[in-house]
Short mmCIF file of C-alpha atoms and ligand atoms in Angstrom, two decimals:
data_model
loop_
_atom_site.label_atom_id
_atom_site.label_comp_id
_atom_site.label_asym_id
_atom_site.label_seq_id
_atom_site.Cartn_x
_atom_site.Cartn_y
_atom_site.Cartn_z
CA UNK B 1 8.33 -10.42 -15.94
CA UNK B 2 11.67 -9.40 -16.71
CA UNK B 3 12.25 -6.03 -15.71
CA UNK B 4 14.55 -3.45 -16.28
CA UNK B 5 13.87 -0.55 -13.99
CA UNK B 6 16.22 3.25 -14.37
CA UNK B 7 17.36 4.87 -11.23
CA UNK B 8 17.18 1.90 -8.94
CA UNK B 9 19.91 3.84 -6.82
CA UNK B 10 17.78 6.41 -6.00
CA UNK B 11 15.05 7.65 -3.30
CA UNK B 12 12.02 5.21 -5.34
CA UNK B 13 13.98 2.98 -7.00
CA UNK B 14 15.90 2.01 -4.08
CA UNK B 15 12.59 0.49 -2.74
CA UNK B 16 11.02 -0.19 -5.61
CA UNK B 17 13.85 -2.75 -6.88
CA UNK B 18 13.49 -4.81 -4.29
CA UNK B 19 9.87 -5.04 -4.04
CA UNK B 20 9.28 -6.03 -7.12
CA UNK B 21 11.91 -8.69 -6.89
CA UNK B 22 9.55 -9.77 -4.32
CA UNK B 23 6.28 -9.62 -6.16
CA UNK B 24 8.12 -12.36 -7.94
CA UNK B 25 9.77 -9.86 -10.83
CA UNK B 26 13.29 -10.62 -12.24
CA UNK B 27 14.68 -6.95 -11.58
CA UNK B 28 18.12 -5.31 -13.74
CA UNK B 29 18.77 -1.99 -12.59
CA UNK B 30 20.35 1.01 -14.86
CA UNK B 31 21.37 4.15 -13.12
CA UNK B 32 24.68 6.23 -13.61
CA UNK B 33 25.14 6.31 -9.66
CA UNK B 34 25.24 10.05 -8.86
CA UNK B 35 23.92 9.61 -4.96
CA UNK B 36 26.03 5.98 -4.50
CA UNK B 37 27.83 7.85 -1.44
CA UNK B 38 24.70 8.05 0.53
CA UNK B 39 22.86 5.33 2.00
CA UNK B 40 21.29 5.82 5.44
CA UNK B 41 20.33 2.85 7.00
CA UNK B 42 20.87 -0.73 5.86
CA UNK B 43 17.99 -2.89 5.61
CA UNK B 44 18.94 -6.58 4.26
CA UNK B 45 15.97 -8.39 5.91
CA UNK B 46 13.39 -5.74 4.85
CA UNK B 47 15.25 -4.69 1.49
CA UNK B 48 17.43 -8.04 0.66
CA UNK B 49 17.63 -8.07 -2.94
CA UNK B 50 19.46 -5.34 -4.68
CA UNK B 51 19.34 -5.66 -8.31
CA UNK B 52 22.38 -6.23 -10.35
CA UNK B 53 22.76 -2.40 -11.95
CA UNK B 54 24.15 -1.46 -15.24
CA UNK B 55 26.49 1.53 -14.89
CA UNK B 56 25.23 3.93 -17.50
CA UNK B 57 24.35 7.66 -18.66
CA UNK B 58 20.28 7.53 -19.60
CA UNK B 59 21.84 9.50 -23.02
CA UNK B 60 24.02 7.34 -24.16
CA UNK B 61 21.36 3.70 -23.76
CA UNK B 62 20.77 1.43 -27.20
CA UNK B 63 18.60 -0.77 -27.89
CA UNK B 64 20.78 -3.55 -27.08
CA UNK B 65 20.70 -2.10 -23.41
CA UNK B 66 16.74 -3.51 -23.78
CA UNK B 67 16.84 -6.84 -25.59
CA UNK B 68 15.42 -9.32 -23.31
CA UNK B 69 13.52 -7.67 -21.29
CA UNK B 70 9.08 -7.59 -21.06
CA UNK B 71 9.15 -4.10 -18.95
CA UNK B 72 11.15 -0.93 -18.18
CA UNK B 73 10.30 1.27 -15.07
CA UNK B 74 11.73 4.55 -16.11
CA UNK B 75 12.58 6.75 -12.93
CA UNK B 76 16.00 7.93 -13.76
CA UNK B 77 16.16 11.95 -14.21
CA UNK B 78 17.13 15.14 -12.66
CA UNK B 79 14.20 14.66 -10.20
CA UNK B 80 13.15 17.69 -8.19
CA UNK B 81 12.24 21.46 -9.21
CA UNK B 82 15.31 23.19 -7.55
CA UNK B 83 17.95 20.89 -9.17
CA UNK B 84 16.00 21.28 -12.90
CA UNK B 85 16.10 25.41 -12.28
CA UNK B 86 19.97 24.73 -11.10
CA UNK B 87 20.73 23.63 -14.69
CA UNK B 88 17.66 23.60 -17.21
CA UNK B 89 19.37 23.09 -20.30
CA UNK B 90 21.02 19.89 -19.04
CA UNK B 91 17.39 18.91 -17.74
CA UNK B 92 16.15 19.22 -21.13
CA UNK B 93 18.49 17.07 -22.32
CA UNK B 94 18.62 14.27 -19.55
CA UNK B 95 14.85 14.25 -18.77
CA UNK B 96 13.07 15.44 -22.12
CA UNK B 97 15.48 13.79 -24.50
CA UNK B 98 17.29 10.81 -22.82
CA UNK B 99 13.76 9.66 -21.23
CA UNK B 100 12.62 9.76 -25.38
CA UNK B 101 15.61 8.04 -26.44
CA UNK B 102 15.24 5.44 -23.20
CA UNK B 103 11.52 4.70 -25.17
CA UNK B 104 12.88 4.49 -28.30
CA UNK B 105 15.13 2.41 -27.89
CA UNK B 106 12.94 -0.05 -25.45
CA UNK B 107 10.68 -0.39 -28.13
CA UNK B 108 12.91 -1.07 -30.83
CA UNK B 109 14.18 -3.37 -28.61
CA UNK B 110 10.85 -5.14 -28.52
CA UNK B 111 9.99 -4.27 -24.60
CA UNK B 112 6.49 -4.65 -24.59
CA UNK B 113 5.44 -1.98 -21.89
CA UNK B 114 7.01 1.23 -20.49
CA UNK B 115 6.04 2.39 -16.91
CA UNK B 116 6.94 6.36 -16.93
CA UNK B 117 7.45 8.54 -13.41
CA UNK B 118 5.49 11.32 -13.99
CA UNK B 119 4.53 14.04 -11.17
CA UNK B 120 1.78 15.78 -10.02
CA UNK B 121 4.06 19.02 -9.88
CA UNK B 122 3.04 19.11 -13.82
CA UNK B 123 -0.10 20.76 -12.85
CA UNK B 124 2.01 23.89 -11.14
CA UNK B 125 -0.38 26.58 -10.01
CA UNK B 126 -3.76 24.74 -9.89
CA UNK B 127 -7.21 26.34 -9.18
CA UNK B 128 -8.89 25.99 -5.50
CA UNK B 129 -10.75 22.76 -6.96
CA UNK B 130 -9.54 19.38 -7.66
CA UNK B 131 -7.80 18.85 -10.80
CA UNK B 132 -7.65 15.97 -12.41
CA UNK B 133 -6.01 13.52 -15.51
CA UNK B 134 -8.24 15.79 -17.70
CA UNK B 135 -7.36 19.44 -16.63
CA UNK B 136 -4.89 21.33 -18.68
CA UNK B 137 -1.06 21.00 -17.29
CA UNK B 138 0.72 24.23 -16.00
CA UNK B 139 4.44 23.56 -15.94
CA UNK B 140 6.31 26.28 -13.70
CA UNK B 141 10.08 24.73 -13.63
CA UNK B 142 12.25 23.23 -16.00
CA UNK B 143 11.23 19.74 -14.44
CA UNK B 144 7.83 19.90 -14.66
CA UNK B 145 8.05 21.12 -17.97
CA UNK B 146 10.18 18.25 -19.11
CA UNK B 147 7.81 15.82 -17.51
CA UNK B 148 4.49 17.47 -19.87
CA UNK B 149 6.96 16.74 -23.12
CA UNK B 150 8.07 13.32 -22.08
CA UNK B 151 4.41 12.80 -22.01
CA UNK B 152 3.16 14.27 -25.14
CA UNK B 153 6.02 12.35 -27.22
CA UNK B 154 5.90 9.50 -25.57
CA UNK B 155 2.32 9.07 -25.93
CA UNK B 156 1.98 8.66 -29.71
CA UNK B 157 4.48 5.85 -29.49
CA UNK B 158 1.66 3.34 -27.83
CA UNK B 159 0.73 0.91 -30.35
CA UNK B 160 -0.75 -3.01 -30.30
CA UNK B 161 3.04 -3.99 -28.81
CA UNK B 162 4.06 -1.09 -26.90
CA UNK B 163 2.17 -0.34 -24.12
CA UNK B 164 2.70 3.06 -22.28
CA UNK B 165 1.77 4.08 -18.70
CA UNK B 166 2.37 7.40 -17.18
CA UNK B 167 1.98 7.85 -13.43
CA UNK B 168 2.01 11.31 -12.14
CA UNK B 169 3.19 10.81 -8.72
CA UNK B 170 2.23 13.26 -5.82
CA UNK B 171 5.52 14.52 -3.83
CA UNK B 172 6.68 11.34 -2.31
CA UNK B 173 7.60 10.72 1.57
CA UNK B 174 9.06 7.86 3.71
CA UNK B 175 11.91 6.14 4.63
CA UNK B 176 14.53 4.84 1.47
CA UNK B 177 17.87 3.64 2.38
CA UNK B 178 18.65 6.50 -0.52
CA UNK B 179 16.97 9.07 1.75
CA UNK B 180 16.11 12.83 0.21
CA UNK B 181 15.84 15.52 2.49
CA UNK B 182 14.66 17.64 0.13
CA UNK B 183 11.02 16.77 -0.27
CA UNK B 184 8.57 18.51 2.40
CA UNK B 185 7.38 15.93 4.66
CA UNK B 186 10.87 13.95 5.10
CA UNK B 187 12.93 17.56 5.61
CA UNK B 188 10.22 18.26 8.36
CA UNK B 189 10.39 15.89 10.36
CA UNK B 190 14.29 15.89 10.13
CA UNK B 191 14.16 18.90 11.40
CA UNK B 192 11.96 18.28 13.80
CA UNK B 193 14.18 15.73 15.16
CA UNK B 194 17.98 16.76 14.30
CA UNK B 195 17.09 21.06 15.59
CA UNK B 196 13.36 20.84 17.44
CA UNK B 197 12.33 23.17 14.55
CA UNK B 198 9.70 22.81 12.25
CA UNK B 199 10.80 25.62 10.10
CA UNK B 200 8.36 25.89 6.72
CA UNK B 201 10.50 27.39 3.67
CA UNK B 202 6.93 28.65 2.39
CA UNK B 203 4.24 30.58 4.41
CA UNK B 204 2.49 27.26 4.74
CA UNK B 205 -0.46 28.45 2.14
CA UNK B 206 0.33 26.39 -0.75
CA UNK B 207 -1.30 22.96 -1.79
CA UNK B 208 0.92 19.41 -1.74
CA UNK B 209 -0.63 16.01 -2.53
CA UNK B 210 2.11 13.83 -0.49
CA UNK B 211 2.08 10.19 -0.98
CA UNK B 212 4.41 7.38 0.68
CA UNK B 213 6.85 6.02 -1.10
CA UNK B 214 5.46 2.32 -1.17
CA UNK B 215 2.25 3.49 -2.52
CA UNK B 216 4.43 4.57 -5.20
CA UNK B 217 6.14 1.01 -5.61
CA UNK B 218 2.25 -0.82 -5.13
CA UNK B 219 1.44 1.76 -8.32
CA UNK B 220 4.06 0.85 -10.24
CA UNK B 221 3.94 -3.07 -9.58
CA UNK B 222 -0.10 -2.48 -11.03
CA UNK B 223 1.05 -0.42 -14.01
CA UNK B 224 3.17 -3.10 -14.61
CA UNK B 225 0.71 -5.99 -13.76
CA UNK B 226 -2.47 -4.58 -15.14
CA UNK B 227 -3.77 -5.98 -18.47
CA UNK B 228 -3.02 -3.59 -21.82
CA UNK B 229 -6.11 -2.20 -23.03
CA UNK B 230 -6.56 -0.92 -19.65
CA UNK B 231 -3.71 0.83 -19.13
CA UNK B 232 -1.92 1.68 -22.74
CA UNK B 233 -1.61 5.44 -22.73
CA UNK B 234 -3.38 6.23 -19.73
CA UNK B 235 -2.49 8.79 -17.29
CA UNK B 236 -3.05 8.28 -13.48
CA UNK B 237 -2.69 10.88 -10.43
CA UNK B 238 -0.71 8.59 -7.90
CA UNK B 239 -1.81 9.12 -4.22
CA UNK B 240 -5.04 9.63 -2.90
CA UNK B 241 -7.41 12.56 -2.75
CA UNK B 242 -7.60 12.75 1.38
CA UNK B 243 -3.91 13.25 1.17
CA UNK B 244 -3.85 17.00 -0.17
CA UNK B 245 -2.30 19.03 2.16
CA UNK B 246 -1.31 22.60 2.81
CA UNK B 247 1.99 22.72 4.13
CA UNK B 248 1.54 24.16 7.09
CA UNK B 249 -0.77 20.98 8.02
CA UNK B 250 1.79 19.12 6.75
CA UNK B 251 3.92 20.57 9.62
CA UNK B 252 0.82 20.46 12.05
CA UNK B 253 1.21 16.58 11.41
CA UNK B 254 5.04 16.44 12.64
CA UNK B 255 4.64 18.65 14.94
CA UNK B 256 1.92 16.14 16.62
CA UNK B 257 4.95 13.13 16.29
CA UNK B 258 7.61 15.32 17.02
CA UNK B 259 6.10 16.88 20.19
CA UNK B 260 7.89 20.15 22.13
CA UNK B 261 9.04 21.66 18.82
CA UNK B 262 8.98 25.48 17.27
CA UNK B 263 7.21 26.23 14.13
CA UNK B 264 7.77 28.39 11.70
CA UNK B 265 6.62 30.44 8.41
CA UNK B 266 8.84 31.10 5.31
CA UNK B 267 8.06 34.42 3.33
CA UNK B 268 4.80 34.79 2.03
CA UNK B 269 4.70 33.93 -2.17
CA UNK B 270 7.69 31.91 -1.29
CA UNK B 271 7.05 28.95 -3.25
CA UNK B 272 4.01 29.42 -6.16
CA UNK B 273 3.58 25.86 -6.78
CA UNK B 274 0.05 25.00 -5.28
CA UNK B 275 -2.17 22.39 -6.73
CA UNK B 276 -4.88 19.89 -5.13
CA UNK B 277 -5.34 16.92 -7.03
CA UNK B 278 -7.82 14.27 -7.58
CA UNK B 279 -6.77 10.61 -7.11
CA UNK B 280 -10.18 9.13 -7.74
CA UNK B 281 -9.44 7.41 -11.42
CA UNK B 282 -6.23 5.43 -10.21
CA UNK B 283 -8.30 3.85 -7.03
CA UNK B 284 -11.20 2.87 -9.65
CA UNK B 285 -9.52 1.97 -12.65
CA UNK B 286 -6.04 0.47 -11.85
CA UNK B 287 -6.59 -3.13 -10.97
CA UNK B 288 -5.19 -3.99 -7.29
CA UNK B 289 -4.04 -0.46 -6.50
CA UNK B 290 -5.04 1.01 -2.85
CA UNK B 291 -2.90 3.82 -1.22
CA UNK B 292 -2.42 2.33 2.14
CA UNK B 293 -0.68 5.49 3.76
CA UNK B 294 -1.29 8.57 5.80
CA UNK B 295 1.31 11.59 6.43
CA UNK B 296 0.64 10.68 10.04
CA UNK B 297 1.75 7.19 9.42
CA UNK B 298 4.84 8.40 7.29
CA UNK B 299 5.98 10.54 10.19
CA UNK B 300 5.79 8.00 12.82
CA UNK B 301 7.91 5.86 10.63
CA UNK B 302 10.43 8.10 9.91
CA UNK B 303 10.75 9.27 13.85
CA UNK B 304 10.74 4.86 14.24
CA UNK B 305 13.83 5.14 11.81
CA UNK B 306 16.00 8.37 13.39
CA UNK B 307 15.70 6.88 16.64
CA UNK B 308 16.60 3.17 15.77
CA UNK B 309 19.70 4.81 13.21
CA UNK B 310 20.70 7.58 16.03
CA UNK B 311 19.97 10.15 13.31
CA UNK B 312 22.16 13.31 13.84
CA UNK B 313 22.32 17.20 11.92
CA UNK B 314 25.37 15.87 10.46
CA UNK B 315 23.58 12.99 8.81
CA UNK B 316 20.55 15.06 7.89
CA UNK B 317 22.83 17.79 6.41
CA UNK B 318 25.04 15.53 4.45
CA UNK B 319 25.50 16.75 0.36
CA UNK B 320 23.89 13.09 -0.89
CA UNK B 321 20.24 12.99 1.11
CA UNK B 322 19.97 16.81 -1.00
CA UNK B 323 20.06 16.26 -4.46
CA UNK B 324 21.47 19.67 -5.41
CA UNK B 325 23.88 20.32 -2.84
CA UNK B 326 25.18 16.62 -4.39
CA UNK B 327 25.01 17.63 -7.75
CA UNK B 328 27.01 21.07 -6.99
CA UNK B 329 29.75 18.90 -5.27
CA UNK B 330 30.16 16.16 -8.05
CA UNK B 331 30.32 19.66 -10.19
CA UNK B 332 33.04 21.70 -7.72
CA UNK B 333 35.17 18.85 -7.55
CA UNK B 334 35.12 18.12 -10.66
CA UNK B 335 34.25 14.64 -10.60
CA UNK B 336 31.48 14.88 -13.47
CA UNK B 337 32.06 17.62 -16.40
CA UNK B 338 29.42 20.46 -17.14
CA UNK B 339 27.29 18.38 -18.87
CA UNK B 340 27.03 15.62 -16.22
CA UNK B 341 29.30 13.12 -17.72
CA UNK B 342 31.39 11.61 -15.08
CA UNK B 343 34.82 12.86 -15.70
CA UNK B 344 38.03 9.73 -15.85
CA UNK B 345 40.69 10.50 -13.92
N1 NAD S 401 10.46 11.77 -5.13
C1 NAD S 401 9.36 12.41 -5.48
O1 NAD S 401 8.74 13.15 -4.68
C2 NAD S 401 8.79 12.26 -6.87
C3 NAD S 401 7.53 12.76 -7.13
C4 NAD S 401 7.02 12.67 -8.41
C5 NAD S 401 7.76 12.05 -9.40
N2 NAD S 401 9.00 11.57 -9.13
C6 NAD S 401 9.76 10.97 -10.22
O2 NAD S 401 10.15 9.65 -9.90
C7 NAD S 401 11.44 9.37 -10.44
C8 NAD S 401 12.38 8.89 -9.35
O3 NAD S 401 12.45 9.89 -8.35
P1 NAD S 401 13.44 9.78 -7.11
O4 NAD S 401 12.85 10.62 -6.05
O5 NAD S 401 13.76 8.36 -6.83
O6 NAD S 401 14.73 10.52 -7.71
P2 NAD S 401 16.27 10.44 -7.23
O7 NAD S 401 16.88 11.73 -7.65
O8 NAD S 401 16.35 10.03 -5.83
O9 NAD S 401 16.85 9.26 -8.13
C9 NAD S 401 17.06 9.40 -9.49
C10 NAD S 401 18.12 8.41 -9.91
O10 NAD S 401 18.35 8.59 -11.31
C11 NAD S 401 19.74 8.57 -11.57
N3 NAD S 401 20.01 9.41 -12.74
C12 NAD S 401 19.86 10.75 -12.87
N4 NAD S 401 20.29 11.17 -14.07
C13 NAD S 401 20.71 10.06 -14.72
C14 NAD S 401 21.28 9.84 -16.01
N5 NAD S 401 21.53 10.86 -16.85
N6 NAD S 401 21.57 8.57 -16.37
C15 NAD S 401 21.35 7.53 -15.53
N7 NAD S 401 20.86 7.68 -14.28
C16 NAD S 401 20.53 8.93 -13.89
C17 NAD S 401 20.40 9.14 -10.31
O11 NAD S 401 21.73 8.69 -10.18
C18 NAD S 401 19.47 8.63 -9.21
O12 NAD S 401 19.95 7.44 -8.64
C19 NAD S 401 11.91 10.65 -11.12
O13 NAD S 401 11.63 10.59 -12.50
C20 NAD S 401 11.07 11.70 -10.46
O14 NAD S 401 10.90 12.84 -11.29
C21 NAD S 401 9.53 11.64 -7.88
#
């Protein structure tokens, strides 16, 4: 298939991109490069093919952007809770109404299917028990809501030619030459390594599905794979049910890679997002799809990775692995306007 896949120069789609290319895809990237100034390892025998990218704001696509191509992968948004709170009327815009407009204009274009990266985080402050595709959503940040309305427009759109798949994705982990430091089990066990601390920013309590990174990408390649009438406006958890964690086992995990470090407890009611999740429906119903990792695994890798790249606190604290501290920057300096645009000098 021809593919054209948004945010390939980020945390998934840097690894996506190429592994799709080597499922045998032809791959086009679109992403507006806000992170392009941090890449932390290089990888051209593991990651060889990077995609030939089209420079460009999500809001401002056309169907011409489209023509040509069977699929789009649609990753490219605001992606995390604290950057959507940073600025939620610019979410709305980028991730509600530039994610409709990317569908819009794929279909007019006559793409034939639309992967979407949902997330898990729509289901906010779950019950105890397992929720699942069917349980009502429960939004709690700008992002999350924005990922419930991408869904409920995007859904009606599904029709004999346009096929539309939405993947709610658990909080991903693992090593991406576009690292992110901001999601739980990566910061842990760069902090494990860089200070010897395991410091939680919650008091551990809350529920987090975590899933790796390349279960993400073996997801995606099935969504993209599978045949229609199975997949046209379904929604599927992405992960798998063993991996629901509380964070503080998360950090019992690293802890047992990491050996000889502190832990710590944030605040109590710290963080309210809590949710366990069911990944039963995407391991019986999406042809060839199998999550292959553990968070054990994922932490061995990345401790494989900061010892092989010599990873130091300047590295882990640098603006681009932390997508709001590189977002405020690119805003300080001036180098996009309020609204995102990058500004010409
Ligand atoms: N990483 C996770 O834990 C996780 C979990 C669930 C869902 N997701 C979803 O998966 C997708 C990819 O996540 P990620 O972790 O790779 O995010 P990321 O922030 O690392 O990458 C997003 C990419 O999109 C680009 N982008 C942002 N706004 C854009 C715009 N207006 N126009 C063009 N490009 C733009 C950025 O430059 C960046 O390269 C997102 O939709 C995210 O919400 C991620």
């Amino acid at each position: 298939m021809k593919v054209l896949v948004t945010g390939t120069e980020g945390y998934i789609g840097a690894r996506l991109a190429p592994w799709l290319t080597a499922r045998g895809h032809e791959v086009v990237g679109l992403d507006t490069g806000y992170y392009r100034d941090g890449t932390l390892y290089l990888d051209p025998i593991g990651l060889p093919q990077l995609p030939r990218t089209i420079c460009k704001d999500l809001r401002t696509v056309v169907p011409q952007d489209f023509e040509g191509f069977d699929a789009v992968v649609h990753l490219a948004e605001l992606s995390n809770d604290p950057l959507g709170q940073n600025r939620p009327e610019i979410t709305f815009e980028i991730n509600h109404e530039g994610s409709v407009r990317i569908a819009q204009a794929a279909r007019r274009a006559g793409v034939k299917r639309l992967v979407y990266a949902s997330s898990c985080s729509v289901y906010g402050i779950g019950a105890a028990e397992l929720v699942d595709e069917t349980s009502p959503v429960n939004p709690q940040t700008a992002y999350a809501q924005c990922k419930t309305l991408v869904e409920r427009d995007l859904k009606p759109m599904a029709d004999r030619d346009f096929s539309v798949v939405f993947l709610r994705n658990a909080t991903a982990y693992g090593a991406s030459p576009r690292m992110r430091f901001d999601i739980v089990l990566n910061d842990l066990c760069a902090l494990a390594w860089t200070k010897r601390k395991i410091a939680m920013t919650s008091d551990g309590s809350p529920w987090r599905p975590i899933v790796h990174v390349e279960d993400i990408c073996e997801a995606m390649g099935c969504a993209l794979e599978a045949p229609a009438e199975i997949v046209s406006g379904e929604v599927f958890n992405v992960g798998a049910t063993q991996e629901n964690y509380r964070v503080r086992e998360i950090a019992e995990i690293v802890a047992s890679v990491f050996p000889g470090c502190e832990v710590s407890v944030g605040p109590p009611g710290s963080d309210n997002r809590s949710y366990r999740v069911s990944f039963d429906k995407i391991a019986a119903r999406l042809p060839g799809f199998k999550a292959r990792w553990t968070a054990k695994m994922g932490a061995e890798e990345l401790r494989r990775l900061f010892e092989r790249i010599e990873m130091s606190s300047e590295t882990y604290e640098f603006r681009a692995f932390t997508r709001l501290k590189q977002m405020k920057y690119l805003r300080r300096t001036g180098q996009v306007d309020n609204d995102l645009y990058w500004r010409t000098r």
